[in-house]
mmCIF file of C-alpha atoms in Angstrom:
data_model
loop_
_atom_site.group_PDB
_atom_site.id
_atom_site.type_symbol
_atom_site.label_atom_id
_atom_site.label_comp_id
_atom_site.label_asym_id
_atom_site.label_seq_id
_atom_site.Cartn_x
_atom_site.Cartn_y
_atom_site.Cartn_z
ATOM 1 C CA UNK A 1 -105.413 47.688 181.669
ATOM 2 C CA UNK A 2 -102.567 50.241 180.510
ATOM 3 C CA UNK A 3 -101.432 53.249 182.245
ATOM 4 C CA UNK A 4 -102.681 55.087 179.109
ATOM 5 C CA UNK A 5 -106.156 53.860 179.916
ATOM 6 C CA UNK A 6 -105.570 54.758 183.511
ATOM 7 C CA UNK A 7 -104.924 58.253 183.015
ATOM 8 C CA UNK A 8 -107.398 58.688 180.271
ATOM 9 C CA UNK A 9 -110.284 57.395 182.296
ATOM 10 C CA UNK A 10 -109.212 59.182 185.369
ATOM 11 C CA UNK A 11 -109.219 62.419 183.608
ATOM 12 C CA UNK A 12 -112.597 61.815 181.981
ATOM 13 C CA UNK A 13 -113.933 61.101 185.414
ATOM 14 C CA UNK A 14 -112.608 63.967 186.967
ATOM 15 C CA UNK A 15 -113.693 66.333 184.501
ATOM 16 C CA UNK A 16 -117.408 65.038 183.988
ATOM 17 C CA UNK A 17 -118.128 64.348 187.534
ATOM 18 C CA UNK A 18 -118.940 67.873 188.253
ATOM 19 C CA UNK A 19 -119.375 69.361 184.861
ATOM 20 C CA UNK A 20 -123.174 69.257 183.387
ATOM 21 C CA UNK A 21 -122.137 67.095 180.705
ATOM 22 C CA UNK A 22 -122.885 63.420 181.781
ATOM 23 C CA UNK A 23 -119.925 61.234 182.854
ATOM 24 C CA UNK A 24 -121.651 58.169 181.605
ATOM 25 C CA UNK A 25 -121.865 59.600 178.153
ATOM 26 C CA UNK A 26 -118.206 60.099 178.043
ATOM 27 C CA UNK A 27 -117.117 56.922 179.584
ATOM 28 C CA UNK A 28 -118.834 54.898 176.910
ATOM 29 C CA UNK A 29 -116.669 56.813 174.181
ATOM 30 C CA UNK A 30 -113.371 55.061 174.955
ATOM 31 C CA UNK A 31 -114.911 51.547 175.012
ATOM 32 C CA UNK A 32 -116.804 52.063 171.702
ATOM 33 C CA UNK A 33 -114.237 53.947 169.775
ATOM 34 C CA UNK A 34 -111.047 52.327 170.805
ATOM 35 C CA UNK A 35 -112.405 49.012 171.947
ATOM 36 C CA UNK A 36 -111.388 49.110 175.802
ATOM 37 C CA UNK A 37 -113.002 47.010 178.091
ATOM 38 C CA UNK A 38 -115.027 48.219 180.873
ATOM 39 C CA UNK A 39 -113.041 49.896 183.558
ATOM 40 C CA UNK A 40 -114.572 47.855 186.286
ATOM 41 C CA UNK A 41 -115.720 48.256 190.013
ATOM 42 C CA UNK A 42 -112.442 48.836 191.628
ATOM 43 C CA UNK A 43 -111.355 51.760 189.308
ATOM 44 C CA UNK A 44 -114.937 53.212 189.722
ATOM 45 C CA UNK A 45 -114.419 53.086 193.549
ATOM 46 C CA UNK A 46 -111.065 54.766 193.251
ATOM 47 C CA UNK A 47 -111.905 57.688 191.004
ATOM 48 C CA UNK A 48 -115.004 58.387 193.120
ATOM 49 C CA UNK A 49 -112.794 58.615 196.235
ATOM 50 C CA UNK A 50 -110.553 61.034 194.376
ATOM 51 C CA UNK A 51 -113.501 63.113 193.192
ATOM 52 C CA UNK A 52 -114.925 63.148 196.841
ATOM 53 C CA UNK A 53 -111.990 64.374 198.446
ATOM 54 C CA UNK A 54 -111.634 67.099 195.850
ATOM 55 C CA UNK A 55 -115.126 68.493 196.588
ATOM 56 C CA UNK A 56 -114.691 68.121 200.120
ATOM 57 C CA UNK A 57 -111.443 70.298 199.971
ATOM 58 C CA UNK A 58 -113.119 72.972 197.710
ATOM 59 C CA UNK A 59 -115.772 73.412 200.211
ATOM 60 C CA UNK A 60 -113.923 72.834 203.247
ATOM 61 C CA UNK A 61 -114.812 76.195 204.605
ATOM 62 C CA UNK A 62 -118.416 76.013 203.975
ATOM 63 C CA UNK A 63 -118.381 72.598 205.403
ATOM 64 C CA UNK A 64 -116.541 73.857 208.450
ATOM 65 C CA UNK A 65 -119.303 76.606 208.738
ATOM 66 C CA UNK A 66 -122.044 73.965 208.663
ATOM 67 C CA UNK A 67 -120.253 71.739 211.139
ATOM 68 C CA UNK A 68 -119.900 74.650 213.617
ATOM 69 C CA UNK A 69 -123.380 75.523 212.895
ATOM 70 C CA UNK A 70 -124.651 72.097 213.912
ATOM 71 C CA UNK A 71 -122.469 72.094 217.235
ATOM 72 C CA UNK A 72 -123.753 75.520 217.927
ATOM 73 C CA UNK A 73 -127.440 74.440 217.203
ATOM 74 C CA UNK A 74 -127.134 71.300 219.246
ATOM 75 C CA UNK A 75 -125.828 73.316 222.177
ATOM 76 C CA UNK A 76 -128.368 76.108 222.010
ATOM 77 C CA UNK A 77 -131.071 73.999 220.817
ATOM 78 C CA UNK A 78 -131.654 76.673 217.773
ATOM 79 C CA UNK A 79 -131.627 76.583 213.926
ATOM 80 C CA UNK A 80 -128.848 78.974 212.845
ATOM 81 C CA UNK A 81 -128.423 79.415 209.156
ATOM 82 C CA UNK A 82 -125.345 77.201 208.546
ATOM 83 C CA UNK A 83 -127.231 74.201 210.399
ATOM 84 C CA UNK A 84 -130.287 75.167 208.300
ATOM 85 C CA UNK A 85 -128.200 74.828 205.145
ATOM 86 C CA UNK A 86 -126.726 71.401 206.198
ATOM 87 C CA UNK A 87 -130.178 69.957 207.088
ATOM 88 C CA UNK A 88 -131.686 71.149 203.634
ATOM 89 C CA UNK A 89 -128.811 69.655 201.847
ATOM 90 C CA UNK A 90 -129.360 66.217 203.589
ATOM 91 C CA UNK A 91 -133.086 66.627 202.954
ATOM 92 C CA UNK A 92 -132.492 67.058 199.240
ATOM 93 C CA UNK A 93 -130.052 64.135 199.170
ATOM 94 C CA UNK A 94 -132.801 61.570 200.541
ATOM 95 C CA UNK A 95 -134.965 61.370 197.302
ATOM 96 C CA UNK A 96 -131.935 59.931 194.982
ATOM 97 C CA UNK A 97 -130.606 57.791 197.809
ATOM 98 C CA UNK A 98 -133.840 56.018 198.526
ATOM 99 C CA UNK A 99 -134.551 55.450 194.792
ATOM 100 C CA UNK A 100 -130.976 54.644 193.883
ATOM 101 C CA UNK A 101 -130.974 51.833 196.746
ATOM 102 C CA UNK A 102 -134.219 50.289 195.784
ATOM 103 C CA UNK A 103 -133.949 50.591 192.083
ATOM 104 C CA UNK A 104 -130.322 50.434 191.221
ATOM 105 C CA UNK A 105 -130.487 47.144 189.677
ATOM 106 C CA UNK A 106 -133.536 47.773 187.770
ATOM 107 C CA UNK A 107 -132.136 51.153 186.510
ATOM 108 C CA UNK A 108 -128.993 49.395 185.430
ATOM 109 C CA UNK A 109 -130.754 46.659 183.417
ATOM 110 C CA UNK A 110 -132.903 48.922 181.504
ATOM 111 C CA UNK A 111 -131.383 52.278 181.035
ATOM 112 C CA UNK A 112 -127.734 51.815 180.238
ATOM 113 C CA UNK A 113 -127.965 51.649 176.466
ATOM 114 C CA UNK A 114 -126.516 54.069 174.131
ATOM 115 C CA UNK A 115 -130.168 55.014 172.913
ATOM 116 C CA UNK A 116 -130.863 56.296 176.588
ATOM 117 C CA UNK A 117 -127.564 57.958 176.844
ATOM 118 C CA UNK A 118 -127.898 59.918 173.811
ATOM 119 C CA UNK A 119 -131.386 60.824 174.203
ATOM 120 C CA UNK A 120 -130.860 61.956 177.868
ATOM 121 C CA UNK A 121 -127.782 64.045 176.791
ATOM 122 C CA UNK A 122 -129.793 65.846 174.082
ATOM 123 C CA UNK A 123 -133.073 66.392 176.043
ATOM 124 C CA UNK A 124 -131.466 67.583 179.361
ATOM 125 C CA UNK A 125 -129.047 69.947 177.468
ATOM 126 C CA UNK A 126 -132.023 71.680 175.980
ATOM 127 C CA UNK A 127 -133.555 72.017 179.620
ATOM 128 C CA UNK A 128 -130.418 73.408 180.837
ATOM 129 C CA UNK A 129 -130.406 76.198 178.251
ATOM 130 C CA UNK A 130 -134.147 76.878 179.013
ATOM 131 C CA UNK A 131 -133.577 77.167 182.760
ATOM 132 C CA UNK A 132 -130.500 79.492 182.099
ATOM 133 C CA UNK A 133 -132.556 81.847 179.934
ATOM 134 C CA UNK A 134 -135.762 81.901 181.988
ATOM 135 C CA UNK A 135 -134.163 81.575 185.478
ATOM 136 C CA UNK A 136 -134.657 84.792 187.516
ATOM 137 C CA UNK A 137 -131.046 84.267 189.180
ATOM 138 C CA UNK A 138 -131.929 86.410 192.340
ATOM 139 C CA UNK A 139 -131.680 83.679 195.031
ATOM 140 C CA UNK A 140 -128.523 82.895 197.027
ATOM 141 C CA UNK A 141 -127.430 79.515 198.520
ATOM 142 C CA UNK A 142 -128.304 80.539 202.056
ATOM 143 C CA UNK A 143 -131.513 81.868 200.936
ATOM 144 C CA UNK A 144 -133.062 78.519 199.834
ATOM 145 C CA UNK A 145 -135.900 77.065 201.687
ATOM 146 C CA UNK A 146 -137.608 73.788 202.153
ATOM 147 C CA UNK A 147 -139.626 73.833 199.061
ATOM 148 C CA UNK A 148 -136.119 74.598 196.642
ATOM 149 C CA UNK A 149 -134.424 71.954 198.445
ATOM 150 C CA UNK A 150 -137.158 69.436 197.858
ATOM 151 C CA UNK A 151 -137.935 70.217 194.263
ATOM 152 C CA UNK A 152 -133.989 70.090 193.410
ATOM 153 C CA UNK A 153 -133.777 66.824 195.591
ATOM 154 C CA UNK A 154 -136.705 65.208 193.447
ATOM 155 C CA UNK A 155 -134.836 66.514 190.089
ATOM 156 C CA UNK A 156 -131.599 64.726 191.254
ATOM 157 C CA UNK A 157 -133.408 61.419 191.113
ATOM 158 C CA UNK A 158 -133.417 61.865 187.238
ATOM 159 C CA UNK A 159 -129.758 61.732 187.506
ATOM 160 C CA UNK A 160 -130.121 57.955 187.774
ATOM 161 C CA UNK A 161 -130.890 57.836 184.288
ATOM 162 C CA UNK A 162 -127.518 57.564 182.232
ATOM 163 C CA UNK A 163 -126.708 60.559 180.220
ATOM 164 C CA UNK A 164 -128.799 63.081 182.391
ATOM 165 C CA UNK A 165 -125.667 64.409 184.510
ATOM 166 C CA UNK A 166 -126.132 64.763 188.146
ATOM 167 C CA UNK A 167 -124.865 68.227 188.218
ATOM 168 C CA UNK A 168 -126.700 69.203 185.094
ATOM 169 C CA UNK A 169 -130.023 68.222 186.333
ATOM 170 C CA UNK A 170 -129.795 69.923 189.731
ATOM 171 C CA UNK A 171 -128.182 72.957 188.120
ATOM 172 C CA UNK A 172 -131.216 73.080 185.800
ATOM 173 C CA UNK A 173 -133.843 72.862 188.636
ATOM 174 C CA UNK A 174 -132.062 75.242 190.910
ATOM 175 C CA UNK A 175 -131.808 77.720 188.107
ATOM 176 C CA UNK A 176 -135.504 77.191 187.236
ATOM 177 C CA UNK A 177 -136.329 77.881 191.014
ATOM 178 C CA UNK A 178 -134.438 81.229 190.984
ATOM 179 C CA UNK A 179 -130.882 80.685 192.115
ATOM 180 C CA UNK A 180 -127.951 82.423 190.829
ATOM 181 C CA UNK A 181 -125.607 80.551 188.454
ATOM 182 C CA UNK A 182 -122.879 80.247 190.907
ATOM 183 C CA UNK A 183 -125.051 79.361 193.825
ATOM 184 C CA UNK A 184 -126.825 76.836 191.745
ATOM 185 C CA UNK A 185 -123.741 74.994 191.023
ATOM 186 C CA UNK A 186 -122.527 75.373 194.675
ATOM 187 C CA UNK A 187 -125.826 73.670 195.883
ATOM 188 C CA UNK A 188 -125.553 71.028 193.349
ATOM 189 C CA UNK A 189 -121.827 70.429 194.214
ATOM 190 C CA UNK A 190 -122.490 70.290 198.023
ATOM 191 C CA UNK A 191 -125.385 67.768 197.368
ATOM 192 C CA UNK A 192 -122.998 65.645 195.688
ATOM 193 C CA UNK A 193 -120.870 64.895 198.703
ATOM 194 C CA UNK A 194 -123.209 62.443 200.675
ATOM 195 C CA UNK A 195 -124.272 60.878 197.272
ATOM 196 C CA UNK A 196 -120.564 60.157 196.157
ATOM 197 C CA UNK A 197 -119.936 58.858 199.607
ATOM 198 C CA UNK A 198 -123.054 56.731 199.256
ATOM 199 C CA UNK A 199 -122.029 55.320 196.038
ATOM 200 C CA UNK A 200 -118.650 54.441 197.175
ATOM 201 C CA UNK A 201 -120.193 52.469 200.214
ATOM 202 C CA UNK A 202 -122.447 50.644 197.861
ATOM 203 C CA UNK A 203 -119.888 49.797 195.396
ATOM 204 C CA UNK A 204 -117.457 48.810 198.194
ATOM 205 C CA UNK A 205 -119.777 45.834 199.105
ATOM 206 C CA UNK A 206 -119.607 44.160 195.616
ATOM 207 C CA UNK A 207 -115.641 44.861 195.218
ATOM 208 C CA UNK A 208 -114.600 41.551 196.592
ATOM 209 C CA UNK A 209 -116.454 39.698 193.861
ATOM 210 C CA UNK A 210 -115.453 42.154 191.222
ATOM 211 C CA UNK A 211 -112.790 41.226 188.446
ATOM 212 C CA UNK A 212 -109.521 43.292 189.007
ATOM 213 C CA UNK A 213 -108.058 44.545 185.912
ATOM 214 C CA UNK A 214 -105.980 47.459 187.510
ATOM 215 C CA UNK A 215 -102.858 47.253 189.724
ATOM 216 C CA UNK A 216 -102.997 48.840 193.004
ATOM 217 C CA UNK A 217 -100.637 51.533 191.871
ATOM 218 C CA UNK A 218 -102.760 52.254 189.015
ATOM 219 C CA UNK A 219 -105.861 52.549 191.105
ATOM 220 C CA UNK A 220 -103.896 54.995 193.411
ATOM 221 C CA UNK A 221 -102.751 57.125 190.536
ATOM 222 C CA UNK A 222 -106.386 57.062 189.009
ATOM 223 C CA UNK A 223 -107.744 58.403 192.285
ATOM 224 C CA UNK A 224 -105.210 61.165 192.624
ATOM 225 C CA UNK A 225 -105.503 62.277 188.867
ATOM 226 C CA UNK A 226 -109.310 62.098 189.144
ATOM 227 C CA UNK A 227 -109.111 64.158 192.458
ATOM 228 C CA UNK A 228 -106.911 66.942 191.092
ATOM 229 C CA UNK A 229 -108.692 67.222 187.749
ATOM 230 C CA UNK A 230 -112.178 67.399 189.674
ATOM 231 C CA UNK A 231 -110.925 70.071 192.116
ATOM 232 C CA UNK A 232 -109.694 72.303 189.172
ATOM 233 C CA UNK A 233 -112.856 71.560 187.235
ATOM 234 C CA UNK A 234 -114.949 72.995 190.094
ATOM 235 C CA UNK A 235 -113.471 76.281 190.222
ATOM 236 C CA UNK A 236 -113.172 76.497 186.523
ATOM 237 C CA UNK A 237 -116.772 75.738 186.076
ATOM 238 C CA UNK A 238 -118.107 78.094 188.754
ATOM 239 C CA UNK A 239 -115.902 80.901 187.319
ATOM 240 C CA UNK A 240 -116.981 80.468 183.584
ATOM 241 C CA UNK A 241 -120.694 80.149 184.237
ATOM 242 C CA UNK A 242 -120.686 83.211 186.305
ATOM 243 C CA UNK A 243 -119.393 85.153 183.332
ATOM 244 C CA UNK A 244 -120.923 83.205 180.224
ATOM 245 C CA UNK A 245 -123.737 81.209 181.513
ATOM 246 C CA UNK A 246 -124.555 77.612 180.566
ATOM 247 C CA UNK A 247 -124.474 78.033 176.812
ATOM 248 C CA UNK A 248 -120.921 76.706 176.165
ATOM 249 C CA UNK A 249 -122.004 73.386 178.001
ATOM 250 C CA UNK A 250 -125.550 73.411 176.288
ATOM 251 C CA UNK A 251 -123.651 73.427 172.874
ATOM 252 C CA UNK A 252 -121.270 70.800 173.959
ATOM 253 C CA UNK A 253 -123.977 68.411 175.191
ATOM 254 C CA UNK A 254 -125.956 68.566 172.039
ATOM 255 C CA UNK A 255 -122.866 68.236 169.887
ATOM 256 C CA UNK A 256 -122.175 65.120 172.068
ATOM 257 C CA UNK A 257 -125.571 63.669 171.839
ATOM 258 C CA UNK A 258 -125.583 64.084 168.004
ATOM 259 C CA UNK A 259 -122.243 62.279 167.729
ATOM 260 C CA UNK A 260 -123.604 59.364 169.776
ATOM 261 C CA UNK A 261 -126.667 59.242 167.696
ATOM 262 C CA UNK A 262 -124.665 59.335 164.385
ATOM 263 C CA UNK A 263 -121.985 56.938 165.250
ATOM 264 C CA UNK A 264 -123.565 54.361 167.544
ATOM 265 C CA UNK A 265 -127.305 54.284 166.736
#
């Protein structure tokens, strides 16, 4: 593949990994509109490594707090607020990990059509708007409990359907459960860390058998570009939704879904 494809696909991945707009919906557009071949497994691993480092670096202070909380909790045998948050995030991650591991082949076989992606983009775009309108926006990240973590974790399973958007569906659930907009995003992004790491590990098992269509230099550049774009996107998104809410992304999702329906169905 060309360097142009490398940059375009890396930027798309960096932008859409954390915005509630569905990366799968966007990654089919270059192939459909420009005739590009699938980017391949090695590219997916490279850009996911970039976005993983981006979210870890953005939340480095919170992650350090949770690490210190875990060490302190182990030493004193008590549950402090930071350890509690870490345990809740781990708990919320489990449903998607289990379902993704057991059903990834079935999901890939039956849900990767343009029709599914377009429908999910539209339906979950509407749900994002509804959650933003009716959500109480009173709860903080440190105030979540086991019930909230469980329900957001169950909602995250729906992200295995292409077009849903992992960040979109978890933010939707968090808003419906009463979290503030910024902390709904913070919870979603912190939950992405173990999931992205798990996805990298799973994809790496099949990497040796995958066809390589990018050079090592292209993969390294793609990883860096995706990481930088993802880091900037996280800060931009949280600042924007704090001021304007989810409506800009709802409008964008509806327009994208209708575009997919008009051109590809």
